[in-house]
PDB file of C-alpha atoms in Angstrom:
ATOM      1  CA  UNK A   1      27.379  34.001  -7.992  1.00  0.00           C
ATOM      2  CA  UNK A   2      25.970  31.096  -6.010  1.00  0.00           C
ATOM      3  CA  UNK A   3      23.092  28.666  -5.828  1.00  0.00           C
ATOM      4  CA  UNK A   4      20.183  29.002  -3.407  1.00  0.00           C
ATOM      5  CA  UNK A   5      22.024  26.548  -1.131  1.00  0.00           C
ATOM      6  CA  UNK A   6      25.148  28.725  -1.025  1.00  0.00           C
ATOM      7  CA  UNK A   7      27.293  26.686  -3.442  1.00  0.00           C
ATOM      8  CA  UNK A   8      29.766  29.023  -5.122  1.00  0.00           C
ATOM      9  CA  UNK A   9      29.472  29.019  -8.913  1.00  0.00           C
ATOM     10  CA  UNK A  10      31.611  32.041  -9.761  1.00  0.00           C
ATOM     11  CA  UNK A  11      33.739  34.591  -7.949  1.00  0.00           C
ATOM     12  CA  UNK A  12      35.541  37.406  -9.739  1.00  0.00           C
ATOM     13  CA  UNK A  13      39.319  37.706  -9.771  1.00  0.00           C
ATOM     14  CA  UNK A  14      39.010  41.036  -7.933  1.00  0.00           C
ATOM     15  CA  UNK A  15      36.935  39.546  -5.120  1.00  0.00           C
ATOM     16  CA  UNK A  16      39.255  36.566  -4.792  1.00  0.00           C
ATOM     17  CA  UNK A  17      42.290  38.863  -4.690  1.00  0.00           C
ATOM     18  CA  UNK A  18      40.682  41.120  -2.077  1.00  0.00           C
ATOM     19  CA  UNK A  19      39.924  38.084   0.117  1.00  0.00           C
ATOM     20  CA  UNK A  20      43.508  36.887  -0.301  1.00  0.00           C
ATOM     21  CA  UNK A  21      42.659  33.558  -1.928  1.00  0.00           C
ATOM     22  CA  UNK A  22      42.895  32.377  -5.511  1.00  0.00           C
ATOM     23  CA  UNK A  23      39.681  32.059  -7.490  1.00  0.00           C
ATOM     24  CA  UNK A  24      40.434  28.370  -8.059  1.00  0.00           C
ATOM     25  CA  UNK A  25      40.935  27.704  -4.339  1.00  0.00           C
ATOM     26  CA  UNK A  26      37.655  29.375  -3.461  1.00  0.00           C
ATOM     27  CA  UNK A  27      35.680  27.471  -6.100  1.00  0.00           C
ATOM     28  CA  UNK A  28      37.390  24.091  -5.740  1.00  0.00           C
ATOM     29  CA  UNK A  29      38.104  23.917  -2.011  1.00  0.00           C
ATOM     30  CA  UNK A  30      35.368  26.243  -0.790  1.00  0.00           C
ATOM     31  CA  UNK A  31      32.267  24.140  -1.306  1.00  0.00           C
ATOM     32  CA  UNK A  32      30.014  26.828   0.086  1.00  0.00           C
ATOM     33  CA  UNK A  33      29.787  30.575   0.505  1.00  0.00           C
ATOM     34  CA  UNK A  34      29.566  29.834   4.243  1.00  0.00           C
ATOM     35  CA  UNK A  35      33.256  28.865   4.138  1.00  0.00           C
ATOM     36  CA  UNK A  36      34.197  32.491   3.485  1.00  0.00           C
ATOM     37  CA  UNK A  37      31.379  34.371   5.277  1.00  0.00           C
ATOM     38  CA  UNK A  38      31.790  35.346   8.916  1.00  0.00           C
ATOM     39  CA  UNK A  39      29.782  33.001  11.174  1.00  0.00           C
ATOM     40  CA  UNK A  40      27.875  35.967  12.602  1.00  0.00           C
ATOM     41  CA  UNK A  41      26.284  36.488   9.174  1.00  0.00           C
ATOM     42  CA  UNK A  42      25.367  32.886   8.327  1.00  0.00           C
ATOM     43  CA  UNK A  43      21.759  33.174   9.519  1.00  0.00           C
ATOM     44  CA  UNK A  44      21.125  36.415   7.614  1.00  0.00           C
ATOM     45  CA  UNK A  45      22.510  34.871   4.419  1.00  0.00           C
ATOM     46  CA  UNK A  46      20.442  31.695   4.911  1.00  0.00           C
ATOM     47  CA  UNK A  47      17.298  33.821   5.299  1.00  0.00           C
ATOM     48  CA  UNK A  48      18.087  35.819   2.168  1.00  0.00           C
ATOM     49  CA  UNK A  49      18.876  32.749   0.075  1.00  0.00           C
ATOM     50  CA  UNK A  50      15.757  30.974   1.379  1.00  0.00           C
ATOM     51  CA  UNK A  51      13.463  33.906   0.587  1.00  0.00           C
ATOM     52  CA  UNK A  52      10.768  32.886  -1.917  1.00  0.00           C
ATOM     53  CA  UNK A  53      11.206  33.936  -5.522  1.00  0.00           C
ATOM     54  CA  UNK A  54       9.114  36.955  -6.550  1.00  0.00           C
ATOM     55  CA  UNK A  55       6.392  35.339  -8.698  1.00  0.00           C
ATOM     56  CA  UNK A  56       5.012  38.675  -9.979  1.00  0.00           C
ATOM     57  CA  UNK A  57       8.121  39.330 -12.054  1.00  0.00           C
ATOM     58  CA  UNK A  58       8.060  38.493 -15.770  1.00  0.00           C
ATOM     59  CA  UNK A  59      11.642  37.239 -15.757  1.00  0.00           C
ATOM     60  CA  UNK A  60      12.879  33.682 -15.368  1.00  0.00           C
ATOM     61  CA  UNK A  61      12.819  32.749 -11.626  1.00  0.00           C
ATOM     62  CA  UNK A  62      16.419  31.526 -11.829  1.00  0.00           C
ATOM     63  CA  UNK A  63      17.526  34.992 -12.948  1.00  0.00           C
ATOM     64  CA  UNK A  64      16.334  36.854  -9.843  1.00  0.00           C
ATOM     65  CA  UNK A  65      18.985  39.179  -8.437  1.00  0.00           C
ATOM     66  CA  UNK A  66      19.541  39.238  -4.673  1.00  0.00           C
ATOM     67  CA  UNK A  67      21.850  41.693  -2.959  1.00  0.00           C
ATOM     68  CA  UNK A  68      23.004  41.566   0.660  1.00  0.00           C
ATOM     69  CA  UNK A  69      25.848  42.734   2.845  1.00  0.00           C
ATOM     70  CA  UNK A  70      27.980  40.426   4.956  1.00  0.00           C
ATOM     71  CA  UNK A  71      31.414  40.177   6.538  1.00  0.00           C
ATOM     72  CA  UNK A  72      33.892  38.044   4.631  1.00  0.00           C
ATOM     73  CA  UNK A  73      36.808  36.102   6.073  1.00  0.00           C
ATOM     74  CA  UNK A  74      40.090  37.127   4.501  1.00  0.00           C
ATOM     75  CA  UNK A  75      43.476  35.429   4.560  1.00  0.00           C
ATOM     76  CA  UNK A  76      46.137  36.559   7.029  1.00  0.00           C
ATOM     77  CA  UNK A  77      48.241  37.986   4.206  1.00  0.00           C
ATOM     78  CA  UNK A  78      45.316  40.053   2.927  1.00  0.00           C
ATOM     79  CA  UNK A  79      44.652  41.403   6.448  1.00  0.00           C
ATOM     80  CA  UNK A  80      48.321  42.387   6.767  1.00  0.00           C
ATOM     81  CA  UNK A  81      48.232  44.205   3.434  1.00  0.00           C
ATOM     82  CA  UNK A  82      45.040  46.061   4.406  1.00  0.00           C
ATOM     83  CA  UNK A  83      46.571  47.106   7.704  1.00  0.00           C
ATOM     84  CA  UNK A  84      49.964  48.189   6.390  1.00  0.00           C
ATOM     85  CA  UNK A  85      49.264  48.900   2.737  1.00  0.00           C
ATOM     86  CA  UNK A  86      51.230  47.427  -0.115  1.00  0.00           C
ATOM     87  CA  UNK A  87      54.707  48.041   1.324  1.00  0.00           C
ATOM     88  CA  UNK A  88      57.030  46.328  -1.112  1.00  0.00           C
TER      89      UNK A  88
END
């Protein structure tokens, strides 16, 4: 979950684990979603976050759901685990 400016408000434990970072590190040290999104996708995310709120909906404008796909930067350890599996 993030603000319209890309400030991270919440990231699940599963997502943090998949990216190879702790949830606390991502929320405290990662000021923005742009810190963990691949640079090639920054413009697409900016366009999506800047899209006007649908005024025809009866719900609260702050509750609008937006879904998009992007490439995420993962830690080196997470990349190694993805490549070789969990070989313990």
